[in-house]
Short mmCIF file of N, CA and C and ligand atoms in Angstrom, two decimals:
data_model
loop_
_atom_site.label_atom_id
_atom_site.label_comp_id
_atom_site.label_asym_id
_atom_site.label_seq_id
_atom_site.Cartn_x
_atom_site.Cartn_y
_atom_site.Cartn_z
N UNK A 2 -129.38 -35.80 -53.97
CA UNK A 2 -129.09 -35.45 -55.96
C UNK A 2 -129.51 -36.85 -56.70
N UNK A 3 -129.31 -36.72 -57.19
CA UNK A 3 -130.17 -37.32 -58.55
C UNK A 3 -128.90 -37.08 -60.23
N UNK A 4 -128.49 -38.37 -60.54
CA UNK A 4 -127.80 -37.99 -61.96
C UNK A 4 -128.29 -38.53 -62.85
N UNK A 5 -128.98 -38.10 -63.93
CA UNK A 5 -129.72 -38.89 -65.24
C UNK A 5 -128.30 -38.46 -66.75
N UNK A 6 -128.97 -39.49 -67.36
CA UNK A 6 -128.46 -39.44 -68.55
C UNK A 6 -129.21 -39.46 -69.69
N UNK A 7 -129.53 -39.47 -70.51
CA UNK A 7 -130.26 -40.09 -72.15
C UNK A 7 -129.34 -39.06 -73.49
N UNK A 8 -129.92 -40.04 -74.33
CA UNK A 8 -129.20 -39.36 -75.48
C UNK A 8 -130.46 -39.78 -76.74
N UNK A 9 -130.16 -39.04 -77.94
CA UNK A 9 -131.24 -39.22 -79.64
C UNK A 9 -130.29 -39.01 -80.47
N UNK A 10 -131.47 -39.68 -81.43
CA UNK A 10 -131.04 -39.30 -83.27
C UNK A 10 -132.15 -39.51 -83.79
N UNK A 11 -132.12 -38.36 -84.94
CA UNK A 11 -133.19 -37.99 -85.71
C UNK A 11 -132.78 -38.54 -86.41
N UNK A 12 -133.15 -38.96 -88.38
CA UNK A 12 -133.01 -38.95 -89.45
C UNK A 12 -133.26 -37.20 -90.05
N UNK A 13 -132.26 -36.81 -90.49
CA UNK A 13 -132.92 -35.85 -91.55
C UNK A 13 -132.75 -35.45 -92.61
N UNK A 14 -134.28 -34.77 -92.39
CA UNK A 14 -135.20 -35.53 -93.89
C UNK A 14 -134.98 -33.60 -94.72
N UNK A 15 -135.64 -33.61 -96.03
CA UNK A 15 -135.99 -32.10 -96.40
C UNK A 15 -137.17 -32.06 -96.36
N UNK A 16 -138.12 -30.75 -96.31
CA UNK A 16 -138.85 -30.26 -95.85
C UNK A 16 -139.91 -30.63 -94.24
N UNK A 17 -138.93 -29.93 -93.57
CA UNK A 17 -139.01 -30.30 -91.90
C UNK A 17 -137.74 -29.18 -91.65
N UNK A 18 -138.94 -28.22 -90.19
CA UNK A 18 -138.09 -27.45 -89.92
C UNK A 18 -137.15 -27.75 -88.89
N UNK A 19 -135.73 -28.01 -88.59
CA UNK A 19 -134.82 -28.04 -87.40
C UNK A 19 -134.81 -27.67 -86.15
N UNK A 20 -135.21 -28.49 -85.40
CA UNK A 20 -135.69 -28.15 -83.85
C UNK A 20 -134.70 -27.79 -83.01
N UNK A 21 -133.67 -27.17 -82.50
CA UNK A 21 -132.60 -27.69 -81.52
C UNK A 21 -133.16 -26.90 -80.20
N UNK A 22 -133.53 -27.50 -78.77
CA UNK A 22 -133.24 -26.76 -77.28
C UNK A 22 -134.54 -25.56 -77.97
N UNK A 23 -135.42 -26.40 -78.42
CA UNK A 23 -136.83 -25.33 -78.38
C UNK A 23 -136.75 -24.58 -79.69
N UNK A 24 -135.24 -24.33 -80.04
CA UNK A 24 -135.83 -23.20 -81.49
C UNK A 24 -135.19 -23.55 -82.63
N UNK A 25 -135.87 -22.67 -83.45
CA UNK A 25 -135.51 -23.23 -84.81
C UNK A 25 -135.14 -23.10 -85.53
N UNK A 26 -133.75 -23.59 -86.33
CA UNK A 26 -132.80 -23.18 -86.70
C UNK A 26 -132.96 -22.80 -87.99
N UNK A 27 -132.77 -22.22 -88.98
CA UNK A 27 -132.15 -22.51 -90.18
C UNK A 27 -131.51 -23.12 -90.76
N UNK A 28 -132.43 -24.18 -91.68
CA UNK A 28 -131.68 -25.35 -92.54
C UNK A 28 -132.15 -25.92 -93.75
N UNK A 29 -132.53 -26.71 -94.95
CA UNK A 29 -132.53 -26.55 -95.91
C UNK A 29 -133.48 -28.53 -95.13
N UNK A 30 -132.85 -28.61 -94.22
CA UNK A 30 -133.41 -29.88 -93.56
C UNK A 30 -133.18 -30.05 -92.27
N UNK A 31 -134.75 -31.15 -91.65
CA UNK A 31 -134.86 -31.28 -90.07
C UNK A 31 -134.89 -32.37 -89.97
N UNK A 32 -135.21 -33.00 -88.89
CA UNK A 32 -135.38 -34.01 -88.13
C UNK A 32 -137.14 -35.25 -88.79
N UNK A 33 -136.33 -35.93 -89.14
CA UNK A 33 -137.77 -36.92 -89.44
C UNK A 33 -138.28 -37.03 -87.95
N UNK A 34 -140.21 -37.39 -87.82
CA UNK A 34 -139.77 -37.37 -86.00
C UNK A 34 -141.52 -37.46 -85.78
N UNK A 35 -142.30 -38.02 -84.92
CA UNK A 35 -143.53 -38.18 -84.80
C UNK A 35 -143.92 -36.72 -84.12
N UNK A 36 -142.91 -36.38 -83.32
CA UNK A 36 -143.33 -34.95 -82.63
C UNK A 36 -142.62 -33.63 -83.43
N UNK A 37 -141.94 -32.71 -83.04
CA UNK A 37 -140.87 -32.14 -83.57
C UNK A 37 -139.34 -32.18 -83.57
N UNK A 38 -139.27 -33.48 -83.62
CA UNK A 38 -137.64 -34.22 -83.34
C UNK A 38 -136.78 -33.06 -82.72
N UNK A 39 -137.07 -32.97 -82.00
CA UNK A 39 -136.08 -31.69 -80.90
C UNK A 39 -135.11 -32.93 -79.90
N UNK A 40 -133.78 -32.96 -80.82
CA UNK A 40 -133.70 -34.56 -80.19
C UNK A 40 -132.54 -33.76 -79.01
N UNK A 41 -131.97 -32.63 -78.93
CA UNK A 41 -131.79 -31.83 -77.67
C UNK A 41 -132.24 -32.46 -76.18
N UNK A 42 -133.95 -31.71 -76.78
CA UNK A 42 -135.13 -32.10 -75.76
C UNK A 42 -134.83 -32.49 -75.72
N UNK A 43 -135.08 -33.76 -76.58
CA UNK A 43 -135.53 -35.68 -76.00
C UNK A 43 -134.15 -36.37 -75.18
N UNK A 44 -133.31 -35.69 -75.70
CA UNK A 44 -132.21 -35.70 -74.75
C UNK A 44 -132.21 -35.28 -73.49
N UNK A 45 -132.65 -34.58 -73.10
CA UNK A 45 -132.50 -33.92 -71.76
C UNK A 45 -133.83 -34.00 -71.02
N UNK A 46 -135.25 -34.91 -71.87
CA UNK A 46 -136.53 -35.35 -70.97
C UNK A 46 -136.22 -36.88 -71.19
N UNK A 47 -135.22 -37.76 -71.64
CA UNK A 47 -134.78 -39.31 -71.22
C UNK A 47 -133.86 -39.02 -70.51
N UNK A 48 -133.07 -37.35 -69.81
CA UNK A 48 -132.12 -37.70 -68.65
C UNK A 48 -132.62 -37.27 -68.09
N UNK A 49 -133.19 -36.81 -67.29
CA UNK A 49 -134.34 -36.24 -66.46
C UNK A 49 -135.48 -37.69 -66.11
N UNK A 50 -135.73 -37.92 -66.71
CA UNK A 50 -136.69 -39.35 -66.47
C UNK A 50 -135.72 -40.18 -66.00
N UNK A 51 -134.86 -40.57 -66.62
CA UNK A 51 -133.58 -41.77 -65.89
C UNK A 51 -132.75 -41.35 -64.50
N UNK A 52 -132.92 -39.71 -64.79
CA UNK A 52 -132.18 -39.50 -63.26
C UNK A 52 -134.10 -39.84 -62.24
N UNK A 53 -134.41 -40.06 -62.41
CA UNK A 53 -135.75 -40.03 -61.37
C UNK A 53 -136.34 -41.67 -61.25
N UNK A 54 -136.25 -42.34 -62.25
CA UNK A 54 -136.04 -43.65 -61.90
C UNK A 54 -137.25 -43.87 -62.92
N UNK A 55 -137.61 -42.98 -63.52
CA UNK A 55 -139.64 -43.27 -64.43
C UNK A 55 -139.43 -43.47 -66.33
N UNK A 56 -138.15 -44.52 -66.63
CA UNK A 56 -138.42 -45.30 -68.15
C UNK A 56 -138.26 -43.95 -68.84
N UNK A 57 -138.78 -43.77 -69.47
CA UNK A 57 -137.86 -43.05 -70.93
C UNK A 57 -139.49 -42.78 -71.35
N UNK A 58 -138.72 -41.24 -72.59
CA UNK A 58 -139.84 -40.67 -73.29
C UNK A 58 -140.87 -41.02 -73.70
N UNK A 59 -140.87 -42.22 -74.15
CA UNK A 59 -141.46 -43.16 -75.58
C UNK A 59 -142.84 -44.18 -73.98
N UNK A 60 -142.74 -44.67 -72.84
CA UNK A 60 -142.94 -44.32 -72.34
C UNK A 60 -144.63 -43.64 -71.67
N UNK A 61 -144.05 -42.21 -71.62
CA UNK A 61 -144.43 -40.98 -71.08
C UNK A 61 -145.41 -40.39 -72.24
N UNK A 62 -144.70 -40.84 -73.35
CA UNK A 62 -145.71 -39.76 -74.16
C UNK A 62 -145.43 -41.20 -76.06
N UNK A 63 -145.81 -42.26 -75.76
CA UNK A 63 -146.12 -43.50 -77.19
C UNK A 63 -146.35 -42.65 -78.64
N UNK A 64 -145.09 -42.67 -79.05
CA UNK A 64 -145.51 -42.09 -80.92
C UNK A 64 -146.35 -42.63 -81.57
N UNK A 65 -147.12 -43.68 -81.25
CA UNK A 65 -148.03 -44.12 -81.60
C UNK A 65 -149.03 -43.63 -81.59
N UNK A 66 -149.93 -42.53 -80.80
CA UNK A 66 -150.92 -42.18 -80.35
C UNK A 66 -151.09 -40.42 -80.76
N UNK A 67 -151.49 -40.54 -81.84
CA UNK A 67 -152.38 -39.23 -82.22
C UNK A 67 -151.94 -38.25 -81.94
N UNK A 68 -151.63 -37.54 -80.00
CA UNK A 68 -152.37 -37.11 -80.18
C UNK A 68 -150.31 -36.19 -79.33
N UNK A 69 -149.52 -37.10 -79.48
CA UNK A 69 -148.03 -36.75 -79.39
C UNK A 69 -147.66 -35.78 -81.09
N UNK A 70 -148.34 -36.41 -81.48
CA UNK A 70 -148.38 -35.89 -83.39
C UNK A 70 -147.45 -34.69 -83.68
N UNK A 71 -146.34 -34.13 -84.41
CA UNK A 71 -146.23 -32.71 -84.62
C UNK A 71 -146.14 -31.27 -83.20
N UNK A 72 -146.30 -32.55 -81.73
CA UNK A 72 -146.14 -31.80 -80.07
C UNK A 72 -145.14 -31.16 -80.40
N UNK A 73 -144.92 -30.46 -79.30
CA UNK A 73 -143.62 -29.45 -79.35
C UNK A 73 -142.72 -30.34 -77.93
N UNK A 74 -141.71 -30.00 -78.36
CA UNK A 74 -140.91 -31.26 -77.15
C UNK A 74 -140.43 -30.68 -75.69
N UNK A 75 -141.66 -29.53 -76.02
CA UNK A 75 -140.28 -28.90 -74.81
C UNK A 75 -141.60 -29.31 -73.96
N UNK A 76 -142.82 -29.75 -74.02
CA UNK A 76 -144.42 -29.80 -73.45
C UNK A 76 -143.72 -31.19 -72.95
N UNK A 77 -142.49 -32.21 -73.05
CA UNK A 77 -142.60 -33.87 -73.12
C UNK A 77 -141.13 -32.69 -72.06
N UNK A 78 -140.30 -31.69 -71.87
CA UNK A 78 -139.35 -31.20 -70.92
C UNK A 78 -140.37 -31.36 -69.43
N UNK A 79 -141.27 -30.26 -70.14
CA UNK A 79 -142.13 -29.92 -69.07
C UNK A 79 -142.79 -30.89 -68.14
N UNK A 80 -142.87 -31.96 -68.74
CA UNK A 80 -143.39 -32.90 -68.34
C UNK A 80 -143.29 -33.21 -66.66
N UNK A 81 -141.58 -33.83 -67.48
CA UNK A 81 -140.79 -34.66 -67.11
C UNK A 81 -140.46 -33.62 -66.22
N UNK A 82 -140.30 -32.18 -65.95
CA UNK A 82 -139.99 -31.13 -65.04
C UNK A 82 -140.90 -31.11 -63.92
N UNK A 83 -141.71 -31.12 -64.09
CA UNK A 83 -142.76 -31.50 -63.20
C UNK A 83 -143.44 -33.09 -62.09
N UNK A 84 -142.46 -33.78 -62.97
CA UNK A 84 -142.60 -35.29 -62.56
C UNK A 84 -141.46 -34.63 -61.02
N UNK A 85 -140.24 -34.29 -61.78
CA UNK A 85 -139.03 -33.69 -60.42
C UNK A 85 -139.26 -33.39 -59.34
N UNK A 86 -140.50 -32.02 -59.74
CA UNK A 86 -141.48 -30.97 -58.63
C UNK A 86 -141.98 -31.61 -57.20
N UNK A 87 -142.66 -32.66 -58.73
CA UNK A 87 -143.81 -33.37 -57.17
C UNK A 87 -142.64 -34.46 -55.94
N UNK A 88 -141.40 -35.02 -56.94
CA UNK A 88 -140.85 -35.10 -55.99
C UNK A 88 -139.26 -34.01 -55.41
N UNK A 89 -140.09 -32.80 -54.96
CA UNK A 89 -138.62 -32.14 -54.22
C UNK A 89 -137.47 -32.07 -54.70
N UNK A 90 -137.52 -32.47 -56.18
CA UNK A 90 -136.39 -31.92 -56.86
C UNK A 90 -135.98 -30.74 -58.22
N UNK A 91 -135.16 -30.81 -58.10
CA UNK A 91 -134.81 -29.49 -59.78
C UNK A 91 -133.65 -29.77 -60.48
N UNK A 92 -133.53 -29.33 -61.47
CA UNK A 92 -132.27 -29.76 -62.23
C UNK A 92 -131.27 -28.45 -61.90
N UNK A 93 -130.07 -28.71 -61.43
CA UNK A 93 -129.34 -27.73 -60.87
C UNK A 93 -128.15 -27.68 -62.18
N UNK A 94 -127.92 -28.49 -62.59
CA UNK A 94 -127.09 -28.50 -63.63
C UNK A 94 -127.16 -29.22 -64.99
N UNK A 95 -126.59 -28.59 -66.38
CA UNK A 95 -127.14 -29.78 -67.45
C UNK A 95 -125.82 -29.63 -68.09
N UNK A 96 -125.22 -30.76 -68.44
CA UNK A 96 -124.29 -31.02 -69.43
C UNK A 96 -124.78 -31.45 -71.21
N UNK A 97 -124.97 -30.86 -72.21
CA UNK A 97 -125.61 -31.57 -73.39
C UNK A 97 -124.31 -31.37 -74.75
N UNK A 98 -124.29 -32.40 -75.63
CA UNK A 98 -123.64 -31.99 -76.47
C UNK A 98 -125.07 -32.43 -77.49
N UNK A 99 -124.36 -32.05 -78.79
CA UNK A 99 -125.62 -31.84 -79.93
C UNK A 99 -124.04 -32.21 -81.62
N UNK A 100 -124.74 -33.23 -81.66
CA UNK A 100 -124.04 -34.09 -83.01
C UNK A 100 -124.47 -33.61 -84.50
N UNK A 101 -123.97 -32.37 -85.34
CA UNK A 101 -124.79 -32.19 -86.63
C UNK A 101 -123.65 -31.69 -87.18
N UNK A 102 -123.61 -32.15 -88.70
CA UNK A 102 -121.94 -31.66 -89.81
C UNK A 102 -122.84 -30.28 -90.17
N UNK A 103 -124.24 -30.00 -90.45
CA UNK A 103 -124.57 -28.75 -91.29
C UNK A 103 -126.62 -29.28 -90.98
N UNK A 104 -126.89 -27.49 -90.30
CA UNK A 104 -125.87 -25.96 -90.36
C UNK A 104 -124.86 -26.15 -89.24
N UNK A 105 -124.57 -25.28 -89.12
CA UNK A 105 -123.46 -24.60 -88.38
C UNK A 105 -123.88 -24.16 -87.30
N UNK A 106 -124.03 -24.80 -85.64
CA UNK A 106 -124.97 -24.33 -84.85
C UNK A 106 -124.68 -23.28 -83.62
N UNK A 107 -123.21 -23.03 -83.96
CA UNK A 107 -122.86 -21.35 -83.50
C UNK A 107 -123.06 -20.36 -83.61
N UNK A 108 -123.94 -19.65 -84.79
CA UNK A 108 -124.45 -18.94 -84.59
C UNK A 108 -126.02 -18.85 -83.89
N UNK A 109 -126.88 -20.21 -83.65
CA UNK A 109 -127.80 -20.01 -82.48
C UNK A 109 -127.78 -20.24 -81.33
N UNK A 110 -125.60 -20.37 -81.01
CA UNK A 110 -125.65 -20.57 -79.45
C UNK A 110 -126.60 -19.70 -78.36
N UNK A 111 -126.92 -18.70 -78.61
CA UNK A 111 -127.50 -18.03 -77.61
C UNK A 111 -128.54 -17.97 -77.22
N UNK A 112 -129.76 -18.05 -78.87
CA UNK A 112 -130.68 -18.53 -78.72
C UNK A 112 -131.25 -19.91 -77.86
N UNK A 113 -130.30 -20.87 -78.05
CA UNK A 113 -130.68 -22.42 -77.85
C UNK A 113 -130.40 -22.38 -76.35
N UNK A 114 -129.28 -21.34 -75.56
CA UNK A 114 -129.25 -21.43 -74.39
C UNK A 114 -130.16 -20.87 -72.93
N UNK A 115 -130.63 -19.25 -74.32
CA UNK A 115 -131.49 -18.84 -73.73
C UNK A 115 -132.96 -19.64 -73.42
N UNK A 116 -133.28 -20.39 -74.56
CA UNK A 116 -134.73 -21.46 -74.61
C UNK A 116 -134.71 -22.35 -73.38
N UNK A 117 -133.19 -22.95 -73.40
CA UNK A 117 -132.74 -24.46 -72.39
C UNK A 117 -132.95 -23.38 -70.85
N UNK A 118 -132.20 -21.84 -70.94
CA UNK A 118 -132.44 -21.65 -69.53
C UNK A 118 -133.60 -21.16 -69.05
N UNK A 119 -134.56 -20.90 -70.08
CA UNK A 119 -136.43 -20.40 -69.80
C UNK A 119 -137.07 -21.98 -69.51
N UNK A 120 -136.06 -22.72 -69.85
CA UNK A 120 -137.64 -24.20 -70.14
C UNK A 120 -137.08 -24.64 -68.87
N UNK A 121 -135.81 -25.30 -68.44
CA UNK A 121 -135.33 -25.24 -67.25
C UNK A 121 -135.44 -25.11 -65.89
N UNK A 122 -135.33 -23.55 -66.27
CA UNK A 122 -135.44 -22.45 -64.73
C UNK A 122 -134.43 -22.15 -63.51
N UNK A 123 -132.94 -22.44 -65.19
CA UNK A 123 -131.66 -22.60 -65.16
C UNK A 123 -130.67 -21.12 -65.16
N UNK A 124 -130.48 -21.11 -64.54
CA UNK A 124 -129.13 -19.74 -65.09
C UNK A 124 -128.46 -20.24 -66.14
N UNK A 125 -127.96 -19.71 -66.80
CA UNK A 125 -127.39 -20.30 -68.47
C UNK A 125 -126.03 -20.29 -68.23
N UNK A 126 -125.50 -20.30 -67.16
CA UNK A 126 -124.05 -20.64 -66.89
C UNK A 126 -123.48 -22.29 -66.00
N UNK A 127 -125.18 -22.69 -65.84
CA UNK A 127 -125.60 -23.77 -65.25
C UNK A 127 -125.49 -25.38 -66.52
N UNK A 128 -125.98 -24.13 -68.00
CA UNK A 128 -125.64 -25.08 -69.11
C UNK A 128 -124.88 -25.37 -69.58
N UNK A 129 -124.24 -26.36 -69.62
CA UNK A 129 -123.04 -26.66 -70.76
C UNK A 129 -123.49 -27.58 -71.55
N UNK A 130 -123.40 -26.67 -72.95
CA UNK A 130 -123.69 -26.78 -74.58
C UNK A 130 -122.73 -27.15 -75.30
N UNK A 131 -122.18 -28.21 -75.59
CA UNK A 131 -121.37 -28.37 -76.81
C UNK A 131 -121.94 -28.84 -78.40
N UNK A 132 -121.24 -28.65 -78.88
CA UNK A 132 -121.97 -28.53 -80.60
C UNK A 132 -120.53 -29.47 -80.81
N UNK A 133 -120.52 -30.44 -81.62
CA UNK A 133 -119.89 -31.20 -82.57
C UNK A 133 -120.21 -31.85 -83.66
N UNK A 134 -119.70 -31.94 -84.85
CA UNK A 134 -120.25 -32.72 -86.18
C UNK A 134 -119.32 -34.05 -85.94
N UNK A 135 -120.52 -35.07 -86.94
CA UNK A 135 -119.17 -36.06 -87.01
C UNK A 135 -118.72 -36.26 -87.42
N UNK A 136 -117.83 -35.60 -88.14
CA UNK A 136 -116.88 -35.55 -89.57
C UNK A 136 -117.29 -36.02 -90.39
N UNK A 137 -118.47 -36.09 -91.02
CA UNK A 137 -118.84 -37.18 -91.46
C UNK A 137 -119.11 -38.13 -91.90
N UNK A 138 -119.33 -38.91 -90.25
CA UNK A 138 -119.95 -40.51 -90.22
C UNK A 138 -121.33 -40.20 -90.14
N UNK A 139 -121.90 -39.09 -89.43
CA UNK A 139 -123.50 -39.42 -89.91
C UNK A 139 -124.04 -38.20 -90.24
N UNK A 140 -124.00 -37.67 -91.27
CA UNK A 140 -123.49 -36.75 -92.22
C UNK A 140 -125.88 -35.98 -91.96
N UNK A 141 -125.96 -36.89 -92.26
CA UNK A 141 -127.66 -37.73 -92.57
C UNK A 141 -128.34 -37.34 -91.19
N UNK A 142 -127.86 -37.36 -89.74
CA UNK A 142 -128.43 -37.93 -88.72
C UNK A 142 -128.13 -36.02 -87.37
N UNK A 143 -129.58 -35.76 -86.71
CA UNK A 143 -128.74 -34.79 -85.72
C UNK A 143 -128.91 -35.89 -84.54
N UNK A 144 -127.91 -35.43 -83.13
CA UNK A 144 -127.70 -36.53 -82.41
C UNK A 144 -128.16 -35.82 -81.34
N UNK A 145 -128.25 -36.40 -80.07
CA UNK A 145 -127.77 -35.69 -78.46
C UNK A 145 -127.90 -36.69 -77.71
N UNK A 146 -126.92 -35.96 -76.73
CA UNK A 146 -126.66 -36.79 -74.81
C UNK A 146 -127.26 -35.83 -74.29
N UNK A 147 -127.14 -36.04 -72.82
CA UNK A 147 -127.79 -34.69 -71.93
C UNK A 147 -126.97 -35.56 -70.53
N UNK A 148 -127.13 -34.91 -69.60
CA UNK A 148 -126.18 -35.05 -68.75
C UNK A 148 -126.89 -34.08 -67.55
N UNK A 149 -127.50 -34.48 -66.77
CA UNK A 149 -128.55 -34.00 -65.68
C UNK A 149 -127.92 -33.63 -64.12
N UNK A 150 -128.62 -33.05 -63.89
CA UNK A 150 -127.39 -33.08 -62.00
C UNK A 150 -129.31 -32.77 -61.58
N UNK A 151 -129.92 -32.99 -60.64
CA UNK A 151 -131.27 -33.39 -60.25
C UNK A 151 -130.69 -32.86 -58.47
N UNK A 152 -131.49 -31.28 -57.95
CA UNK A 152 -131.35 -32.28 -56.17
C UNK A 152 -132.22 -30.85 -55.68
ZN1 ZN B 224 -136.12 -38.04 -80.57
#
């Protein structure tokens, strides 16, 4: 059994899509990033890599590599899950937090859960997803934290 933790943050800027957990959430701002800037998938990917003792997302997908520009973050997570599979491990449970002041993520909860369930090959009831605001402390950022259990 292995446990991993990851976290991520991106600045929000106008003219970018807002990707959360593999879902494009309607928003007038999105994450400034080399990839699609999906903070939740980045935190999850780092959590899986951390559980495996295999470094972090930046080691596997350098953000100065042209091949990673605009890349779907689901590919990063899929890569980490493949590394787990090679070690006869699979994600059994996820606990994750997204911190974002606006837009409110509640309306997107079901879509995000469904997408995460699909990406992780995990029943939705094994995915704990908490949405928080920063209470105005970080209104221009999206942040995510994730803990994973692999077995
Ligand atoms: Zn990121």
